[in-house]
Short mmCIF file of C-alpha atoms in Angstrom, two decimals:
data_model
loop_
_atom_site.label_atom_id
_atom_site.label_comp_id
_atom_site.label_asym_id
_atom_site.label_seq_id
_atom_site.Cartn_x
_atom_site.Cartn_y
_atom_site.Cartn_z
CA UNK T 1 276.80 -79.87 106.26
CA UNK T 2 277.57 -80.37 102.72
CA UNK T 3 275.83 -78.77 99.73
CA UNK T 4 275.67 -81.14 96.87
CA UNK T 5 274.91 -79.61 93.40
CA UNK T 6 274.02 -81.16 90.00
CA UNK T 7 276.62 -81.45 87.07
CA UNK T 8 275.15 -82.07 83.74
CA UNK T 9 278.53 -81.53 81.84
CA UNK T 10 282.06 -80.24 82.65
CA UNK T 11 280.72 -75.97 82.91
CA UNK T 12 278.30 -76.89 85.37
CA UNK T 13 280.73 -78.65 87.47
CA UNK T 14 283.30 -76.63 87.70
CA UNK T 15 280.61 -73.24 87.99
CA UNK T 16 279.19 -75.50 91.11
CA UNK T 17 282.39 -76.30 92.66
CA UNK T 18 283.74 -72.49 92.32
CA UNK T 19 280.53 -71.26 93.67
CA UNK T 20 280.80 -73.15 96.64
CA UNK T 21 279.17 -76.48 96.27
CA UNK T 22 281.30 -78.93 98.71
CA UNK T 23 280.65 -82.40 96.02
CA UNK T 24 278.78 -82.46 93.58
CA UNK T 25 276.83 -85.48 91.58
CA UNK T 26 276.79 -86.16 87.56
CA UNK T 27 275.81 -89.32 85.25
CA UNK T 28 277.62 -91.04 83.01
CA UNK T 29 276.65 -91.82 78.69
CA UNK T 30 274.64 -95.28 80.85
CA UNK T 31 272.66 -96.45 83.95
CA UNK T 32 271.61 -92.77 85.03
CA UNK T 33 268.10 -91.15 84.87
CA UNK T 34 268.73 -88.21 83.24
CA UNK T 35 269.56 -89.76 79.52
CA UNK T 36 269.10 -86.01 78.25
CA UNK T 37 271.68 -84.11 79.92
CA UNK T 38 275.10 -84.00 78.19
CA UNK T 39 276.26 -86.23 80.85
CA UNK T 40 279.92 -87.89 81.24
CA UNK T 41 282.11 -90.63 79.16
CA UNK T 42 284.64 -92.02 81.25
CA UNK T 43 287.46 -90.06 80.25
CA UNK T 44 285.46 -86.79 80.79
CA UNK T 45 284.55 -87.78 84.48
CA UNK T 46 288.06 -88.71 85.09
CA UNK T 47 288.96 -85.37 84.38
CA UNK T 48 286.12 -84.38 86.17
CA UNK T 49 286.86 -86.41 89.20
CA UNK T 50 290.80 -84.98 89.52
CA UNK T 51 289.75 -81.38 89.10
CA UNK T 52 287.08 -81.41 92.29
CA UNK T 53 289.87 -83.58 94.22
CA UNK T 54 292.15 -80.67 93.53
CA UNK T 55 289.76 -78.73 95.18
CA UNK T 56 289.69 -81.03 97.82
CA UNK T 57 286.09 -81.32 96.73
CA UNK T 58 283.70 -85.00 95.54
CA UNK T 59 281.81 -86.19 93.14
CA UNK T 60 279.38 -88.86 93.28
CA UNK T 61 277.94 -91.14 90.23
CA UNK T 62 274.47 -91.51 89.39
CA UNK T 63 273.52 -95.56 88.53
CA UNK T 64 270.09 -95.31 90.08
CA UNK T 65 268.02 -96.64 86.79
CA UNK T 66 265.70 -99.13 87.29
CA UNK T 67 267.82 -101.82 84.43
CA UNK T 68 265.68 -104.44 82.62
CA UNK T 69 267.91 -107.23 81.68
CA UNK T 70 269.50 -106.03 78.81
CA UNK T 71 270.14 -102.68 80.76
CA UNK T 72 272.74 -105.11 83.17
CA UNK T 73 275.63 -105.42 80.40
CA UNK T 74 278.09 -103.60 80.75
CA UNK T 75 277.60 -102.95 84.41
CA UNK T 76 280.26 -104.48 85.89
CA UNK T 77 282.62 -103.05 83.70
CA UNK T 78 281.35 -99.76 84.09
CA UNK T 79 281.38 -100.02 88.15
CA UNK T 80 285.27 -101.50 87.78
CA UNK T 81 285.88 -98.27 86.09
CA UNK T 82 284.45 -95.83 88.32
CA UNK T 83 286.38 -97.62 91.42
CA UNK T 84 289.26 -96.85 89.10
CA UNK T 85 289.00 -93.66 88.64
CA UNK T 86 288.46 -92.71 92.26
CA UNK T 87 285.19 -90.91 92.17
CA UNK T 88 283.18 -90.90 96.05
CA UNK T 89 279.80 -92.51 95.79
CA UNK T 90 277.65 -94.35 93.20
CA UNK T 91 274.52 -93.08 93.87
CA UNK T 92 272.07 -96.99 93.49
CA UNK T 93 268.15 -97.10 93.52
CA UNK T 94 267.60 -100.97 92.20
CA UNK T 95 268.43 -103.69 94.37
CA UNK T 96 270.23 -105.81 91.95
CA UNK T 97 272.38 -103.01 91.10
CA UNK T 98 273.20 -102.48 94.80
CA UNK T 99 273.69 -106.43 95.11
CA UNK T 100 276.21 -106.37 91.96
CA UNK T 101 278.25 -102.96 93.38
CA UNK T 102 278.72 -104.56 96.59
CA UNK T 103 280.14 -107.71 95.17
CA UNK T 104 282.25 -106.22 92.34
CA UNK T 105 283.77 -102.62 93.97
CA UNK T 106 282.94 -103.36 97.95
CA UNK T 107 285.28 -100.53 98.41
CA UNK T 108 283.28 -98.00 96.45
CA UNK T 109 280.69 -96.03 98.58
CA UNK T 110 276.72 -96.44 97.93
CA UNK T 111 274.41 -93.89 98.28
CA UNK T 112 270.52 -94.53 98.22
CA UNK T 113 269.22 -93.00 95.86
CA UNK T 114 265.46 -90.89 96.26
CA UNK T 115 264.58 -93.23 93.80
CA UNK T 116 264.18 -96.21 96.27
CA UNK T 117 261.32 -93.47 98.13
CA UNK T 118 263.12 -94.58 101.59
CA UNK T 119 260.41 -92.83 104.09
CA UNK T 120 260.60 -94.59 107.21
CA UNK T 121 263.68 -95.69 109.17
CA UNK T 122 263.20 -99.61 108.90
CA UNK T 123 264.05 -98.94 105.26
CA UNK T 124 266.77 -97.26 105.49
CA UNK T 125 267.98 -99.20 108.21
CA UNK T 126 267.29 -102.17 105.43
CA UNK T 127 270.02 -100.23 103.69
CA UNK T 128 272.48 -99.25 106.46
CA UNK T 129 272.53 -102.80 107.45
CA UNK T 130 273.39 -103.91 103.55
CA UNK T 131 276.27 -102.08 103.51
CA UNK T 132 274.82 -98.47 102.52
CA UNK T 133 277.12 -95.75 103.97
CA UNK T 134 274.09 -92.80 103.09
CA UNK T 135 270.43 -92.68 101.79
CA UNK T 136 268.70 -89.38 99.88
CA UNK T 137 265.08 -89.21 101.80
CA UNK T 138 262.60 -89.60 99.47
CA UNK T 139 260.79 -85.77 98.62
CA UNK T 140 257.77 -86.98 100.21
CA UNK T 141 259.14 -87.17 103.88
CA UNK T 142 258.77 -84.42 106.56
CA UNK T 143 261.54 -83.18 108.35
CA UNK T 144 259.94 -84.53 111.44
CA UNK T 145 259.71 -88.23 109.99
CA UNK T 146 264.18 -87.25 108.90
CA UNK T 147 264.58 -86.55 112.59
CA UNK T 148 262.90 -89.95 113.50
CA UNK T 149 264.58 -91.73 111.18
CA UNK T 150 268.03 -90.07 112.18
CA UNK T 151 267.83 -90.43 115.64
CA UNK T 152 266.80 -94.42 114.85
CA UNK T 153 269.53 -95.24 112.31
CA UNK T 154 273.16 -94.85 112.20
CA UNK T 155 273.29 -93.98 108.50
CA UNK T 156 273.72 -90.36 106.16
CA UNK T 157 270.87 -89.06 105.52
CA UNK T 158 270.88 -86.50 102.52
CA UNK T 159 267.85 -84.40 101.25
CA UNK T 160 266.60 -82.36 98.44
CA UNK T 161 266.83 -78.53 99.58
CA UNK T 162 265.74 -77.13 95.59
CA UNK T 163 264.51 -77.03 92.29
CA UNK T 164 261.92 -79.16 90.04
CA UNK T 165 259.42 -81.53 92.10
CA UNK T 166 258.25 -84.37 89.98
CA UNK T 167 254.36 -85.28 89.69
CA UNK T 168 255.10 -88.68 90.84
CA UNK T 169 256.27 -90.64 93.85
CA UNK T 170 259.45 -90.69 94.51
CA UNK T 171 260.28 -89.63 90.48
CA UNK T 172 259.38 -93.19 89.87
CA UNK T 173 256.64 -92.18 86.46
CA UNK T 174 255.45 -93.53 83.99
CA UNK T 175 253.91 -90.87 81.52
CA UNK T 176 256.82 -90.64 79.49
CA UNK T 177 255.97 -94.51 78.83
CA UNK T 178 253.16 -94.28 77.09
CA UNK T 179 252.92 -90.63 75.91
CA UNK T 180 256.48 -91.42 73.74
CA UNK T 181 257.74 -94.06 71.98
CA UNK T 182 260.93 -96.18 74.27
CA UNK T 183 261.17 -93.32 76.19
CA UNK T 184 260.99 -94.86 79.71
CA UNK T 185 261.45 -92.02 82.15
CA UNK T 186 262.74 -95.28 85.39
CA UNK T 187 265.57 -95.55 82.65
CA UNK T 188 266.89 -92.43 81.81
CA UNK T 189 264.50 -91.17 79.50
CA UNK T 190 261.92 -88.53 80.97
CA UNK T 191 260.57 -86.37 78.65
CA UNK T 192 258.55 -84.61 81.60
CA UNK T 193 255.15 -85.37 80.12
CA UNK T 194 254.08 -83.80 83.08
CA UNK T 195 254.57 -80.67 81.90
CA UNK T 196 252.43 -80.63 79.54
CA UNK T 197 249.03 -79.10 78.42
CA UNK T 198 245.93 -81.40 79.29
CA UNK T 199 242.27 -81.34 79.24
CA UNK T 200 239.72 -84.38 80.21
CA UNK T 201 237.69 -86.18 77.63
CA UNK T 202 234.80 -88.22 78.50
CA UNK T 203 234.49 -91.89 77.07
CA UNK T 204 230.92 -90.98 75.15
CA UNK T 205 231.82 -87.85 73.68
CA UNK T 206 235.39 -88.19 71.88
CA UNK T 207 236.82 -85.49 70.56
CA UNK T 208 235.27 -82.86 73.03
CA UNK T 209 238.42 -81.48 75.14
CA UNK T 210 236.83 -80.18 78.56
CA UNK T 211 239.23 -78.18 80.75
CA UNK T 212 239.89 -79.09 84.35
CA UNK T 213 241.14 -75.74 85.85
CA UNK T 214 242.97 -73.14 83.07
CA UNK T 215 243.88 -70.12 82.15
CA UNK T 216 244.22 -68.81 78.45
CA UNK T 217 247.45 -70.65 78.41
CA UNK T 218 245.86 -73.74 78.84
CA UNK T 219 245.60 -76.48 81.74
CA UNK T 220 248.35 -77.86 83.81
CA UNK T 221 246.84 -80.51 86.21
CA UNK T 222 250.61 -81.95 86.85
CA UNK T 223 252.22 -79.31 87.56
CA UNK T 224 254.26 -78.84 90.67
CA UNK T 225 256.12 -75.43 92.36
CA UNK T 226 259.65 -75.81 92.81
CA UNK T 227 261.10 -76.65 96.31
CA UNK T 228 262.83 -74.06 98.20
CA UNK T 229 263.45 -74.87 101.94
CA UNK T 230 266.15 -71.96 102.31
CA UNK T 231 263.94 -71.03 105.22
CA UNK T 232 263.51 -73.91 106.77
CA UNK T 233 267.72 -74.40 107.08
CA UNK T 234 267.94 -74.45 110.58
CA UNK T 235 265.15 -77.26 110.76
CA UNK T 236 266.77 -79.21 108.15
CA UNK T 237 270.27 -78.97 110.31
CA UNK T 238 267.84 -80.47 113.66
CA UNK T 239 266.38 -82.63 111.10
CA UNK T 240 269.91 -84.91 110.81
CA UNK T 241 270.78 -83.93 107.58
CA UNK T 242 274.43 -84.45 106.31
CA UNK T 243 273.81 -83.37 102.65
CA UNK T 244 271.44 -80.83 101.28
CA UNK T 245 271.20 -81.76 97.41
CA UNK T 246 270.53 -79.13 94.69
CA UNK T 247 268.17 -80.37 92.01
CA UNK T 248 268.93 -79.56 88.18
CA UNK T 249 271.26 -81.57 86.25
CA UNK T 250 269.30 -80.28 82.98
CA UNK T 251 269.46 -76.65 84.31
CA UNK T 252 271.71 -73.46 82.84
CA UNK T 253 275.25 -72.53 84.33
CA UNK T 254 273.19 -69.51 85.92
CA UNK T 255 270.92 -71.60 87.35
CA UNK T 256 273.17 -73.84 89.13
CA UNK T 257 275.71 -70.83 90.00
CA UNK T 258 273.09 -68.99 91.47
CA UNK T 259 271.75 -71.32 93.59
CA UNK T 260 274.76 -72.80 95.10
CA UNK T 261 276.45 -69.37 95.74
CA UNK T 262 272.64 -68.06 97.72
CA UNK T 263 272.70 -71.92 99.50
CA UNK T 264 276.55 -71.25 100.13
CA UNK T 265 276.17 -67.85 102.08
CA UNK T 266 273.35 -69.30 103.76
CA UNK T 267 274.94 -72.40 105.21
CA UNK T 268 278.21 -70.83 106.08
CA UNK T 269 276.18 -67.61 108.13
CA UNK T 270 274.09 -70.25 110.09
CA UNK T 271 277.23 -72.57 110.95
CA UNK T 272 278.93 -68.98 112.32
CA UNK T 273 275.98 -68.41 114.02
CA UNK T 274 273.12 -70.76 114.38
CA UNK T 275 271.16 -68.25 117.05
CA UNK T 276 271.23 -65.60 114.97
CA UNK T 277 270.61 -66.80 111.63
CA UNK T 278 267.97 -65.03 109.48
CA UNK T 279 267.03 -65.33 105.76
CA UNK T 280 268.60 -62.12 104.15
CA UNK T 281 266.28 -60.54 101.36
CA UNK T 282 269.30 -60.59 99.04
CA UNK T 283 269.06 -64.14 99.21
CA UNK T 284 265.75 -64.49 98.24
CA UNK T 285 265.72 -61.26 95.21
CA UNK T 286 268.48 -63.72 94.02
CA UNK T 287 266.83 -66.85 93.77
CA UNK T 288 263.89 -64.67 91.83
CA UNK T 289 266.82 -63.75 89.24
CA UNK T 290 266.77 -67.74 88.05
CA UNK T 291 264.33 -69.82 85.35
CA UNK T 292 262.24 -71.02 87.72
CA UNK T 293 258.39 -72.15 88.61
CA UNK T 294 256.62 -70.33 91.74
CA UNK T 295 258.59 -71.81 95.37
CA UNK T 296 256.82 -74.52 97.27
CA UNK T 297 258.36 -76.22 100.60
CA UNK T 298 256.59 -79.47 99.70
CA UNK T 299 256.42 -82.05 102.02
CA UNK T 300 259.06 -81.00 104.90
CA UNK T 301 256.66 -79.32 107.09
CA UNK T 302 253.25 -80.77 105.86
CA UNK T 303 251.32 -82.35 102.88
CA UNK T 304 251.16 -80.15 99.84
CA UNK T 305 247.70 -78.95 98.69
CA UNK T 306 246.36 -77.59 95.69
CA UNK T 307 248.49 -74.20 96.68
CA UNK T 308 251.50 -76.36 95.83
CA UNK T 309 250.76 -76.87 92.25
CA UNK T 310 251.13 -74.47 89.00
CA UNK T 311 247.62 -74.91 87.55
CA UNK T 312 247.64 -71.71 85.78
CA UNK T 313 250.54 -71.95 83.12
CA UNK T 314 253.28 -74.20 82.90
CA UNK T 315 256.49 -71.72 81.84
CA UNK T 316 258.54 -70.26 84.34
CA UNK T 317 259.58 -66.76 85.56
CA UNK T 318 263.04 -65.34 86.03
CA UNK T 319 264.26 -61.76 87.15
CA UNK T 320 267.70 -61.40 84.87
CA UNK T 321 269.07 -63.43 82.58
CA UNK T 322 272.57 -64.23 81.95
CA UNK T 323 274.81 -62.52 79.50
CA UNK T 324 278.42 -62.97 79.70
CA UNK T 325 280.61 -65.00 81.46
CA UNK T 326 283.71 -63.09 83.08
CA UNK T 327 287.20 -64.86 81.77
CA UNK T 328 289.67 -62.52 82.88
CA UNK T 329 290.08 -58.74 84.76
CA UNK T 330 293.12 -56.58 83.43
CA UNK T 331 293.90 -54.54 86.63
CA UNK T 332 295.85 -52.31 85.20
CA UNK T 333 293.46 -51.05 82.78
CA UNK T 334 290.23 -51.76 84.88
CA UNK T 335 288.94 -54.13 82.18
CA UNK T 336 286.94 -57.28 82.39
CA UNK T 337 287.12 -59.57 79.62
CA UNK T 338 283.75 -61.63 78.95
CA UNK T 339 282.95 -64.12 76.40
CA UNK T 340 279.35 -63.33 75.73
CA UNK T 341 276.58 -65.32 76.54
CA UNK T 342 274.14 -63.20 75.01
CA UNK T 343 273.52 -60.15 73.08
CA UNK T 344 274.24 -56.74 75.23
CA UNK T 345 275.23 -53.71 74.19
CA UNK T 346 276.71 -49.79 75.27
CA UNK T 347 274.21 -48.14 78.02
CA UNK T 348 272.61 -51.37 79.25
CA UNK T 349 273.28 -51.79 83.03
CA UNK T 350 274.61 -54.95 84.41
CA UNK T 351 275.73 -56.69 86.81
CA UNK T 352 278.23 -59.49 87.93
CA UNK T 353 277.52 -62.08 90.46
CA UNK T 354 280.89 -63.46 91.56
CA UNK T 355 281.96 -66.76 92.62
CA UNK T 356 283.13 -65.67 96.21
CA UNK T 357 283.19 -61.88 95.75
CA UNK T 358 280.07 -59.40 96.19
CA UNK T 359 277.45 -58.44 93.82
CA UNK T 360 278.98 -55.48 91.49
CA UNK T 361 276.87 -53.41 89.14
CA UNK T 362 277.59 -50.70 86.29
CA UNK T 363 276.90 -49.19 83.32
CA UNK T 364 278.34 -50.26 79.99
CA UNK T 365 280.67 -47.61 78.60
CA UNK T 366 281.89 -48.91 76.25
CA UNK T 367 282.62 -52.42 74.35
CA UNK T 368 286.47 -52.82 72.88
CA UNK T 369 287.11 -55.85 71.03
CA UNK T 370 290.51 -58.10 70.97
CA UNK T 371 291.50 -55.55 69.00
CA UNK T 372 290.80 -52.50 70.99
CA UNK T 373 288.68 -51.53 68.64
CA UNK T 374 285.13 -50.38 70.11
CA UNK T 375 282.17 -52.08 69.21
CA UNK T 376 277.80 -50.81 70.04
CA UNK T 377 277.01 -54.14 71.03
CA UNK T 378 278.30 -57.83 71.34
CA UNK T 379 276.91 -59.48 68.61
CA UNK T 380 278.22 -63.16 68.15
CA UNK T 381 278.00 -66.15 70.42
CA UNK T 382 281.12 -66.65 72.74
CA UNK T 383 282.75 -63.31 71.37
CA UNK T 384 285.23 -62.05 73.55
CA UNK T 385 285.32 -58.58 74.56
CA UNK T 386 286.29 -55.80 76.99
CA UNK T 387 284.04 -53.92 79.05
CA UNK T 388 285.11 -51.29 81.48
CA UNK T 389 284.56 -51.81 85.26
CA UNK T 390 286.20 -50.05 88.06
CA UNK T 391 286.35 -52.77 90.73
CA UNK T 392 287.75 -56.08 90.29
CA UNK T 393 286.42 -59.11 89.31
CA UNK T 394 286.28 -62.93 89.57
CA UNK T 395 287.32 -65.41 86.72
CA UNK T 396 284.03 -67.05 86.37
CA UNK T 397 281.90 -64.04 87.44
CA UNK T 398 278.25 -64.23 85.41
CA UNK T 399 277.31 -60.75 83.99
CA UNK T 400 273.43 -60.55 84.00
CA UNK T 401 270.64 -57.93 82.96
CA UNK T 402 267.06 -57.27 84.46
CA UNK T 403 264.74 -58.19 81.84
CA UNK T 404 262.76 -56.03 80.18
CA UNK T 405 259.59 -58.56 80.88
CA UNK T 406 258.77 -61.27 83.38
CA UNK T 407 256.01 -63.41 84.11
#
């Protein structure tokens, strides 16, 4: 099984890959549906494409907008390249796209994107039989109609395992259309309207906002839970899955760490031993610790209801929250060096989450910095500093807090 995790710039890739995602997938500056995220020039994914082959690790390409004509220049060039620079997949949702990659890099592997909302198996044998080598199930398929679909067509199927759920079929809106100016969200340009606070008006009374369902927050008709299927894993193994795919290319470094490393454990402890495999509580208090919305399984077992939604309020609730980022450990002198992610200070307790190592907490003792000078707190963005901590620790390692507050 792989586990596929979202890159929106060079951190979050290599965070994902040292965390234990197997490939992960990223956009380019064009042609991608997440215009928003830093995403990748050319040389940056180059760069990005030899350090996950080092690994011995992938990295596929998001080209899955829906192009209007003017959106097509540039294309070929831009496919040429990636071929060039050796990255695994394009990840394709238009047809004409797909038509144009298999004429210009018929080399380069396609992946259907969950953009085309393939959710029956004569579609994606439509693809298979064009010359797809894998196809992401759209969200709104059950694991049951995966299995059917598997067992029917010789083609990699890959699903969505966590994070956001969009409002609309298959991600394919168009609120950002109308509600901003240019901002199509089938082009790259979602400002997640559906987010947002709404009430109904009715035609003969303008001006008079009437709620649908609210709190004192407000009213969030569009609103959906995040996926989570970490307990369905064994079902999405007999489902015919080849890829479980992280959602978040938009997210934090602790999001994405966090996930992949709980995903990680879980995959490897079920491939050890599928008969014995359990969801571990650790698991799940660590998938609290994240910015997230309440967990859904959406559609993989049955239709979502109401219970699926966040009508309430629209922000999201998190455990800890990330405060330093773990650069080096000085063995000798059982010291961690951390560039600081946020403000912390002497007498807080912490702890680090580790790329491959276990869960370590402590008590700050004290704060020295490049100096060896001792500090009360670690003021300044990215200031790098010692902190004392007995047992050893990760490059990489995230240093978090439990926050004082949380919805």
């Amino acid at each position: 099984m792989e586990l596929l995790a979202p890159a929106g710039n060079m951190d979050k890739l290599k965070m994902a890959l040292l965390y234990g995602a197997d490939a992960v997938y990223l956009g380019g500056k064009s042609f991608g549906l997440r215009a928003f995220s830093d995403n990748f020039s050319l040389e940056e994914m180059e760069e990005a494409v030899r350090y996950a082959h080092e690994l011995g690790k992938k990295v596929h390409v998001t080209v899955n907008i829906f192009p209007h004509n003017a959106d097509l220049n540039g294309l070929p060039e831009y496919l040429t390249s990636l071929r060039d620079i050796h990255v695994d997949a394009v990840l394709i949702a238009d047809p004409g796209i797909f038509s144009l990659a298999r004429q210009i890099v018929p080399d380069l592997p396609v992946h259907i994107s969950t953009q085309a909302n393939v959710t029956n198996w004569a579609s994606a044998k439509f693809w298979h039989d064009a010359g797809a080598k894998r196809v992401v199930m759209a969200r709104e398929v059950s694991l049951k109609d995966v299995k059917a679909i598997h067992d029917k067509v010789p083609v990699e199927l890959e699903g969505f395992v966590h994070g956001a759920m969009c409002i609309s079929y298959s991600g394919r809106c168009l609120l950002s259309n109308y509600f901003t100016e240019n901002r199509d969200s089938n082009r790259g340009q979602c400002v997640q309207c559906c987010r947002f606070k709404y009430n109904v008006v009715e035609e003969k009374r303008p001006g008079q906002y009437f709620p649908v369902m609210e709190d004192e927050r407000g009213t969030y008709i569009f609103n959906s839970k995040d996926l989570c299927l970490l307990p369905y894993l064994p079902d999405l193994y007999n489902a015919g899955l080849c890829s479980l795919k992280i959602e978040g290319r938009m997210k934090s470094v602790h999001y994405v760490a966090t996930v992949v490393k709980v995903y990680r454990q879980a995959i490897d402890a079920y491939e050890r031993d599928p008969e014995h495999f359990r969801v571990l509580p650790e698991w799940v208090e660590e998938l609290e610790k994240i910015s997230h919305r309440p967990y859904t399984r959406g559609f993989s077992v049955s239709r979502p209801t109401e219970a699926d939604q966040v009508y309430s309020h629209s922000s999201n609730t998190q455990t800890h929250e990330f405060i330093g980022l773990v650069r080096s450990y000085d063995a000798e002198r059982k010291l961690a060096w951390i560039e600081q992610r946020n403000h912390f200070k002497v007498g807080q307790t912490v702890e680090f989450l580790q790329p491959k190592g276990k869960l370590i907490r402590c008590t700050i003792s004290r704060i020295l910095d490049e100096d060896g000078q001792d500090l009360d707190a670690a003021r300044h963005a990215q200031q790098v500093v010692a902190v004392p901590v007995d047992e050893p620790l990760e490059a990489y390692s995230m240093m978090r807090r439990e926050m004082k507050r949380h919805a």
